[in-house]
Coordinates of C-alpha atoms and ligand atoms in Angstrom, one line a residue:
M234 CA 82.9 -5.7 27.1
S235 CA 81.9 -8.6 24.5
N236 CA 85.6 -9.8 24.3
Y237 CA 84.9 -10.9 28.0
R238 CA 84.2 -13.9 29.4
P239 CA 80.3 -14.7 30.3
E240 CA 80.9 -14.3 33.6
T241 CA 82.7 -11.2 33.7
I242 CA 79.9 -9.8 31.3
C243 CA 77.4 -10.9 34.0
V244 CA 79.0 -8.5 36.5
Q245 CA 80.1 -5.7 34.4
G246 CA 78.4 -5.8 31.0
G247 CA 76.1 -3.3 29.3
Y248 CA 76.7 -0.6 31.4
T249 CA 80.0 1.6 31.7
P250 CA 79.7 4.6 33.7
G251 CA 81.6 7.4 33.4
S252 CA 83.6 9.4 35.9
G253 CA 81.2 10.5 39.0
E254 CA 78.4 8.6 37.6
P255 CA 76.6 6.0 39.3
R256 CA 78.0 2.4 39.8
Q257 CA 75.0 0.9 39.5
I258 CA 72.5 1.3 36.5
P259 CA 70.3 4.1 37.3
I260 CA 66.5 3.5 36.9
I261 CA 65.2 5.9 34.8
Q262 CA 61.9 6.5 36.1
S263 CA 60.4 8.7 33.2
T264 CA 58.2 8.1 30.5
T265 CA 59.4 10.9 28.2
F266 CA 62.6 12.8 27.4
K267 CA 62.9 16.3 26.8
Y268 CA 64.2 18.4 23.8
A269 CA 65.3 21.7 22.7
T270 CA 63.8 21.8 19.2
S271 CA 61.4 20.0 17.4
E272 CA 63.8 19.3 14.7
E273 CA 65.8 17.4 17.1
M274 CA 63.1 15.3 18.3
G275 CA 61.9 15.0 14.6
K276 CA 65.1 13.1 13.6
L277 CA 64.5 10.3 16.2
F278 CA 61.0 9.9 14.8
D279 CA 62.8 9.4 11.3
L280 CA 65.3 6.8 12.9
E281 CA 67.8 9.4 11.7
A282 CA 69.4 9.9 15.0
S283 CA 69.6 7.2 18.2
G284 CA 67.9 8.7 21.3
Y285 CA 65.2 8.6 23.8
F286 CA 61.8 10.3 23.3
Y287 CA 59.1 7.8 24.9
T288 CA 59.5 4.8 27.2
R289 CA 57.3 2.6 25.3
L290 CA 60.2 2.6 22.7
Q291 CA 63.3 2.9 24.4
N292 CA 64.5 3.6 28.2
P293 CA 68.3 3.7 29.0
T294 CA 67.8 1.4 31.9
N295 CA 66.4 -1.4 29.5
D296 CA 69.4 -0.5 27.3
Y297 CA 71.8 -1.2 29.6
V298 CA 70.2 -4.6 30.5
A299 CA 69.4 -5.7 27.3
A300 CA 72.9 -4.7 26.1
K301 CA 74.3 -6.9 28.8
I302 CA 72.2 -9.8 27.6
A303 CA 73.3 -9.3 24.0
Q304 CA 76.7 -9.1 25.1
L305 CA 76.1 -12.5 27.2
E306 CA 75.0 -13.9 23.8
G307 CA 77.3 -12.7 21.7
G308 CA 75.1 -10.7 19.6
T309 CA 74.9 -7.5 17.8
A310 CA 71.7 -5.9 19.3
G311 CA 69.0 -6.9 22.2
M312 CA 65.8 -5.7 23.4
L313 CA 63.6 -6.2 26.6
T314 CA 59.9 -7.4 26.5
S315 CA 57.5 -7.3 29.3
S316 CA 57.5 -11.1 29.5
G317 CA 59.1 -14.3 27.4
Q318 CA 55.6 -14.6 25.7
A319 CA 56.0 -11.3 24.3
A320 CA 59.8 -12.1 23.6
N321 CA 58.6 -14.9 21.5
F322 CA 55.9 -13.4 19.9
F323 CA 58.0 -10.4 18.8
A324 CA 60.7 -12.6 17.5
L325 CA 58.2 -14.7 15.3
F326 CA 55.9 -12.0 14.1
N327 CA 58.9 -9.5 13.3
I328 CA 59.8 -12.2 10.5
A329 CA 56.3 -14.4 9.7
S330 CA 52.8 -12.8 9.1
C331 CA 49.7 -13.7 7.7
G332 CA 50.0 -16.3 5.1
D333 CA 53.3 -17.1 6.2
H334 CA 54.2 -20.6 7.6
I335 CA 56.8 -21.7 10.2
V336 CA 58.3 -24.9 11.3
A337 CA 58.6 -25.4 15.2
S338 CA 60.1 -28.0 18.0
S339 CA 57.0 -29.7 19.0
S340 CA 58.9 -29.9 22.5
I341 CA 58.5 -26.3 23.6
Y342 CA 57.2 -24.5 26.7
G343 CA 53.3 -25.0 26.6
G344 CA 52.7 -21.0 26.3
T345 CA 54.7 -21.0 23.3
F346 CA 52.8 -24.0 21.9
N347 CA 49.5 -22.1 22.5
L348 CA 50.9 -18.7 20.9
I349 CA 51.9 -20.8 17.6
S350 CA 49.3 -23.4 17.3
V351 CA 46.2 -21.2 18.3
T352 CA 47.1 -16.9 18.3
M353 CA 49.2 -17.1 15.6
A354 CA 47.4 -19.6 13.8
K355 CA 44.2 -17.3 14.1
M356 CA 46.8 -14.5 12.6
G357 CA 47.2 -16.6 9.5
V358 CA 50.7 -17.9 10.3
A359 CA 50.6 -21.6 9.9
C360 CA 53.0 -24.0 11.5
T361 CA 54.5 -27.6 11.3
F362 CA 55.6 -29.2 14.4
V363 CA 58.3 -31.4 14.2
G364 CA 59.6 -33.8 17.2
P365 CA 63.1 -32.7 18.5
T366 CA 64.4 -36.0 17.4
C367 CA 62.6 -36.2 13.9
T368 CA 64.3 -37.9 10.7
D369 CA 66.0 -35.8 8.4
E370 CA 63.2 -36.8 6.0
E371 CA 60.6 -35.5 8.4
L372 CA 62.2 -32.1 8.8
E373 CA 62.9 -31.6 5.1
R374 CA 59.3 -32.4 4.6
A375 CA 57.9 -29.7 7.1
F376 CA 59.4 -27.0 5.2
R377 CA 57.0 -24.8 2.4
P378 CA 57.8 -22.4 -0.2
N379 CA 56.2 -19.9 2.3
T380 CA 58.4 -21.0 5.5
K381 CA 59.7 -18.0 7.1
L382 CA 61.8 -19.4 10.3
V383 CA 62.5 -22.5 12.5
F384 CA 61.8 -22.4 15.8
G385 CA 63.1 -24.4 19.3
E386 CA 64.1 -24.4 22.8
T387 CA 67.8 -25.3 23.8
I388 CA 66.3 -27.0 26.9
A389 CA 62.8 -27.5 26.4
N390 CA 60.3 -26.4 29.4
P391 CA 59.1 -28.9 30.8
A392 CA 60.0 -31.9 28.4
L393 CA 63.8 -31.3 29.1
T394 CA 64.8 -32.3 25.7
V395 CA 67.9 -31.0 24.0
F396 CA 67.5 -29.2 20.7
D397 CA 70.1 -30.0 18.2
I398 CA 70.8 -26.4 17.3
E399 CA 73.4 -27.0 14.7
R400 CA 71.2 -29.7 13.0
F401 CA 68.1 -27.7 13.1
A402 CA 69.9 -24.2 11.9
K403 CA 71.7 -26.1 8.6
A404 CA 68.2 -27.3 7.7
A405 CA 67.0 -23.6 8.1
H406 CA 70.0 -22.0 6.4
R407 CA 69.4 -24.5 3.5
H408 CA 65.9 -23.4 2.9
G409 CA 66.9 -19.7 3.4
V410 CA 65.3 -18.8 6.5
P411 CA 66.8 -17.9 10.1
L412 CA 66.8 -20.3 13.4
I413 CA 65.4 -18.6 16.5
V414 CA 66.2 -20.4 19.7
D415 CA 64.7 -19.9 23.2
N416 CA 67.4 -20.3 25.1
T417 CA 65.7 -19.5 28.5
F418 CA 66.8 -22.7 30.6
A419 CA 70.3 -23.0 29.5
T420 CA 71.0 -19.4 30.0
P421 CA 74.0 -17.9 27.9
V422 CA 76.1 -19.2 31.0
G423 CA 75.1 -22.5 29.7
C424 CA 74.8 -22.4 26.1
R425 CA 75.3 -19.8 23.7
P426 CA 73.2 -20.9 20.4
F427 CA 75.0 -18.3 18.1
Q428 CA 78.0 -20.5 17.9
W429 CA 75.8 -23.3 17.0
G430 CA 74.5 -21.2 14.1
A431 CA 71.1 -19.8 15.7
D432 CA 70.3 -16.3 14.4
I433 CA 68.0 -14.8 16.9
V434 CA 67.6 -16.0 20.7
T435 CA 64.8 -15.4 22.8
H436 CA 64.6 -15.5 26.6
S437 CA 61.8 -15.6 29.7
T438 CA 64.0 -13.1 31.6
T439 CA 61.3 -14.5 34.6
K440 CA 63.4 -17.6 35.1
Y441 CA 67.0 -18.2 36.0
M442 CA 68.3 -14.5 34.5
D443 CA 66.0 -12.7 37.2
G444 CA 66.5 -16.0 39.4
H445 CA 64.6 -14.8 42.3
G446 CA 60.9 -15.0 41.4
A447 CA 60.9 -11.3 41.4
A448 CA 59.9 -9.5 37.9
V449 CA 58.5 -10.9 34.6
G450 CA 60.3 -10.1 31.7
G451 CA 62.0 -11.4 28.4
A452 CA 64.4 -10.5 25.6
V453 CA 65.2 -10.6 22.2
V454 CA 68.9 -10.7 20.7
D455 CA 70.0 -10.8 17.5
S456 CA 73.1 -12.7 16.3
G457 CA 73.6 -9.9 13.5
K458 CA 74.4 -12.7 11.2
F459 CA 71.5 -13.6 9.1
D460 CA 71.6 -11.9 5.4
W461 CA 67.9 -10.8 5.0
L462 CA 68.8 -9.2 1.8
A463 CA 70.2 -12.5 0.3
H464 CA 66.5 -13.8 0.7
A465 CA 64.8 -10.7 0.2
E466 CA 61.7 -12.2 -1.4
K467 CA 61.1 -14.1 1.8
F468 CA 61.2 -11.1 4.1
P469 CA 59.5 -8.1 2.6
G470 CA 58.8 -6.6 6.3
L471 CA 62.6 -6.2 6.6
C472 CA 63.8 -5.7 3.0
T473 CA 61.2 -3.5 1.6
P474 CA 60.2 0.1 2.5
D475 CA 58.1 0.3 5.6
D476 CA 55.3 2.7 4.9
S477 CA 54.5 3.4 8.8
Y478 CA 58.2 4.5 9.3
H479 CA 58.5 6.8 6.4
G480 CA 59.3 4.3 4.0
V481 CA 62.8 2.9 5.7
T482 CA 64.0 -0.2 4.5
Y483 CA 65.4 -2.0 7.7
A484 CA 67.6 -4.1 6.0
E485 CA 69.6 -1.7 4.1
K486 CA 69.5 1.2 6.5
F487 CA 70.5 -0.8 9.6
G488 CA 72.5 -3.5 8.1
R489 CA 72.6 -7.3 9.3
E490 CA 73.7 -6.2 13.0
G491 CA 70.8 -3.7 13.6
A492 CA 68.0 -4.5 11.2
F493 CA 66.1 -7.0 13.2
I494 CA 65.8 -5.0 16.7
T495 CA 65.4 -1.9 14.9
K496 CA 62.3 -3.0 13.2
C497 CA 61.5 -4.9 16.3
T498 CA 61.1 -1.9 18.3
A499 CA 60.1 0.5 15.8
Q500 CA 57.1 -1.5 14.4
L501 CA 56.2 -4.1 17.2
M502 CA 57.0 -2.2 20.1
R503 CA 55.3 0.7 19.1
D504 CA 52.1 -1.1 18.2
F505 CA 52.0 -3.6 21.0
G506 CA 53.7 -2.1 23.8
S507 CA 55.0 -5.0 25.6
I508 CA 57.7 -3.0 27.5
Q509 CA 59.5 -4.1 30.4
A510 CA 59.3 -1.4 33.2
P511 CA 63.0 0.2 34.3
Q512 CA 62.3 -1.0 37.6
H513 CA 61.9 -4.7 36.5
A514 CA 64.8 -4.3 34.1
F515 CA 66.9 -3.1 37.3
L516 CA 65.8 -6.1 39.1
L517 CA 66.6 -8.3 36.3
N518 CA 70.3 -6.6 36.0
L519 CA 70.7 -7.8 39.7
G520 CA 70.0 -11.4 38.8
L521 CA 72.4 -11.0 35.8
E522 CA 75.0 -10.1 38.1
S523 CA 75.1 -13.4 40.0
L524 CA 74.0 -15.4 37.2
H525 CA 77.1 -17.5 36.4
V526 CA 77.5 -18.3 40.0
R527 CA 74.0 -19.3 40.7
M528 CA 73.6 -21.6 37.6
A529 CA 76.8 -23.5 38.7
R530 CA 74.6 -24.3 42.0
H531 CA 71.5 -24.9 40.1
C532 CA 73.3 -27.4 37.9
E533 CA 74.9 -29.3 40.9
N534 CA 71.7 -29.6 42.9
G535 CA 69.8 -30.6 39.5
Q536 CA 72.3 -33.2 39.1
A537 CA 72.3 -34.5 42.6
V538 CA 68.4 -34.5 42.7
A539 CA 68.1 -36.6 39.3
E540 CA 70.7 -39.1 40.4
F541 CA 69.0 -39.6 43.5
L542 CA 65.5 -39.9 41.8
S543 CA 67.0 -42.1 39.2
R544 CA 67.8 -44.7 42.0
H545 CA 64.9 -44.6 43.5
P546 CA 62.3 -47.4 43.4
K547 CA 59.3 -45.5 43.5
V548 CA 60.1 -43.6 40.3
E549 CA 59.6 -44.7 36.9
T550 CA 61.6 -42.5 34.6
V551 CA 63.9 -39.2 35.3
H552 CA 64.2 -36.7 32.5
Y553 CA 67.8 -35.0 32.8
C554 CA 70.2 -34.7 30.0
G555 CA 73.1 -35.0 32.9
L556 CA 72.3 -38.5 33.4
P557 CA 74.2 -41.0 31.4
G558 CA 70.9 -43.1 30.2
D559 CA 69.0 -40.1 29.4
P560 CA 68.3 -40.0 25.4
Y561 CA 69.6 -36.6 25.4
Y562 CA 72.9 -37.1 27.3
A563 CA 75.1 -36.8 24.2
L564 CA 73.5 -33.6 23.1
G565 CA 73.5 -32.4 26.4
Q566 CA 77.3 -33.3 26.4
K567 CA 77.8 -31.2 23.1
Y568 CA 75.7 -27.9 23.5
L569 CA 75.6 -28.1 27.6
P570 CA 79.0 -29.3 28.8
H571 CA 79.2 -27.2 32.1
G572 CA 75.8 -28.7 33.0
S573 CA 72.4 -28.2 32.1
C574 CA 70.0 -26.3 34.5
G575 CA 68.2 -27.0 38.1
V576 CA 65.0 -28.8 36.5
V577 CA 64.4 -32.4 36.7
S578 CA 61.6 -34.0 35.2
F579 CA 60.5 -37.3 36.4
E580 CA 57.3 -39.8 36.2
L581 CA 56.2 -41.6 39.4
K582 CA 55.1 -45.2 39.5
G583 CA 51.3 -44.5 39.8
G584 CA 50.8 -41.5 37.6
R585 CA 48.9 -38.6 38.4
A586 CA 47.6 -40.1 41.8
A587 CA 51.1 -40.5 43.1
A588 CA 52.4 -37.2 41.9
E589 CA 49.6 -35.6 43.9
V590 CA 50.5 -37.4 47.3
F591 CA 54.2 -36.8 46.4
M592 CA 53.7 -33.0 46.1
S593 CA 51.3 -32.6 48.8
N594 CA 54.1 -34.1 51.1
L595 CA 57.0 -31.9 50.1
K596 CA 58.0 -29.5 52.6
L597 CA 60.8 -27.3 51.0
A598 CA 59.8 -27.7 47.2
A599 CA 56.7 -25.3 47.4
I600 CA 53.9 -26.2 44.3
E601 CA 54.2 -23.4 42.2
T602 CA 53.6 -22.4 38.3
H603 CA 57.1 -21.2 38.5
V604 CA 60.9 -22.6 37.5
A605 CA 64.4 -21.0 37.9
D606 CA 64.0 -19.6 41.1
A607 CA 66.0 -19.7 44.0
R608 CA 63.9 -21.7 46.1
T609 CA 62.9 -25.1 44.9
C610 CA 59.5 -25.6 43.4
C611 CA 57.6 -28.1 41.6
L612 CA 54.5 -28.7 39.3
N613 CA 52.7 -31.2 37.7
P614 CA 52.4 -29.8 33.9
A615 CA 49.2 -32.0 32.8
T616 CA 46.9 -30.1 35.5
S617 CA 48.7 -26.8 35.1
T618 CA 50.6 -25.2 32.5
H619 CA 49.8 -27.6 30.1
R620 CA 45.8 -28.0 30.7
Q621 CA 45.1 -26.9 27.4
M622 CA 46.7 -29.8 26.0
T623 CA 45.0 -32.8 25.0
D624 CA 46.5 -36.3 26.1
A625 CA 47.9 -36.9 22.5
Q626 CA 49.4 -33.4 22.5
L627 CA 50.9 -33.9 25.9
Q628 CA 52.2 -37.4 25.0
E629 CA 54.0 -35.9 21.6
A630 CA 55.2 -33.0 23.5
G631 CA 56.9 -35.5 26.1
I632 CA 55.1 -34.4 29.0
P633 CA 53.0 -37.6 30.1
A634 CA 50.0 -37.0 32.8
G635 CA 52.2 -38.1 35.6
L636 CA 55.1 -36.4 35.0
V637 CA 56.5 -34.0 37.7
R638 CA 58.6 -31.0 37.1
M639 CA 60.9 -30.1 40.1
S640 CA 63.0 -26.9 39.7
C641 CA 66.3 -27.3 42.2
G642 CA 67.0 -23.9 43.7
L643 CA 70.0 -22.7 45.5
E644 CA 69.4 -24.6 48.9
H645 CA 71.8 -27.4 50.0
Q646 CA 71.4 -30.4 47.9
D647 CA 71.0 -32.9 51.2
D648 CA 68.3 -31.0 52.4
L649 CA 66.5 -31.0 48.8
I650 CA 67.1 -34.7 49.0
E651 CA 66.0 -35.4 52.2
D652 CA 62.4 -33.7 51.3
I653 CA 62.1 -35.4 48.6
S654 CA 62.9 -38.6 50.2
Q655 CA 60.2 -38.2 52.7
A656 CA 57.5 -37.5 50.4
L657 CA 58.1 -40.5 48.2
E658 CA 58.0 -42.5 51.5
A659 CA 54.3 -41.1 51.8
I660 CA 53.2 -42.6 48.6
Ligands
LIG366 C1 58.5 -19.4 31.1 C2 58.8 -19.3 29.6 C3 58.4 -18.5 28.8 C4 57.2 -17.4 28.9 O1 58.0 -16.7 29.6 P1 57.1 -15.7 30.5 O2 58.0 -14.7 31.1 O3 56.1 -16.4 31.6 O4 56.2 -14.6 29.6 C5 58.9 -19.0 27.2 N1 59.7 -19.9 26.9 C6 60.4 -20.8 27.7 C7 61.4 -21.6 28.0 C8 59.9 -20.4 29.3 O5 60.6 -21.4 30.4

C-alpha cells in the first residue's frame, strides 16, 4: 500500500480485509485478548511474538489506523496516542530524559511550548529555543554535547511560520541527533517531512486528520531512517538493555525500522497509558478517508480569505504562506506546493480591542479553541491558547496580542468572505 499515492492510501491504507471480512475497519471494543496457554501470552510480554494482550499497549483498530498514517507519511511504524500533546511528549521523551538537552523552534504550538519549557524542564530536560529563521551561527550555538534531538512544526500553530525542514534536519544530523517534526497543520497530503530529512513525525489527529471536531487524538510515526546505534552513546534508552523489559536492546532487536515505536509502546504507553480509544481511532479513520479531498478545499478557502484580508484597509498584516508577500512564501512553495492549510492569521488595525469587536460580529465563524474543523472557527491566541505566555514570549513566538487566527472550514468561500466583510465593517 505504501507504493500508492497519498490519495489512495487515505482511502484504502492500513487495513486490507480478507475474504468475508468487514469492509470497514472493525472497532475491537475489548480491553483484553484471550490465549490458550500462558506460554503463548508470555511470548508477547517478552516481545518475542507480536500480538495483542491488553488494549493499553495495543489494539487492532488503533493499529490499522496507525498503519495508514505511517503509510501516508512514508514511515516504517506508527502509533496512536490519546492526544497530540501525548504524541509530542512521547516522541520527545522516548529520546531525551533527565540530564539531556533539546533544540526546538520557538515558533510552535502553545501547548508544546509549555510541555517543553515548563513540564519537561521539571523532568530535567533542558531546551534551547531558536527562531525558525535564525542564522546558521545561532543554530550551531544552540547545540550542546548532551543535545539529543531537534524539534519544529511544518506550519506552526498559530504563527503560521514554515519550518525549513531540510536545513534543520541537516543541522541535527551533523550533530548525530534526529529531527522531530510536528506535521499537524500540513498533514501528509500537503507535506511529507521524511522526504526532507526529518526522522520522526508527530500529529495532533484532532485537527485535519479527524477534521470534524469529533475526537481528540495523536500519532507518532518513525521514518525508520535514523541510525541509533551509530550514535549509541547518545541514545542509551534505545541502544542499551531495558531492565524493565527483560533486558531487550531496542535498536538491536527491532532495527532502525522498529526500535523507536516499539520502545515508545513498550515503555511509555505501558507506563503513561495515553491510549487512543478504539472508538476514536475508528472516527479518525473516517476523517482520513476524505483527508485529501478536504485539504484541497481548506487550502482554497484559506487562500481566498487570506487574499481578501490582505486587500482590506482595516487589516494590518496577514500571515499566510500562500501570499506572495509573506516572509514564508518561498519556504511554502518549497515544502507545500499544493497549498498550506486553511488557517490564516491576521492582525487588525486597533489590536486586541478591534479583534474583540470583529470576532463577536462573525456569524459563520464561531469563537472556538480549535482549528482544522469542517466548520470555520476563530480565536485570539493571546487571550486563550497562549495566555500563559508573557508579552515578550508572545512576540518572540510571532503571536502579537491582537492576532486573530481563523481556521477556514469547508463552507463556500463567498459566504465566508461575506461574513468576514460584515464583521470588519462593525469595527
Ligand atoms: C493542537 C495541536 C497540538 C496538541 O494536540 P491535542 O490533540 O490538542 O493534544 C500539537 N501540535 C499542534 C501543531 C497542534 O495544532
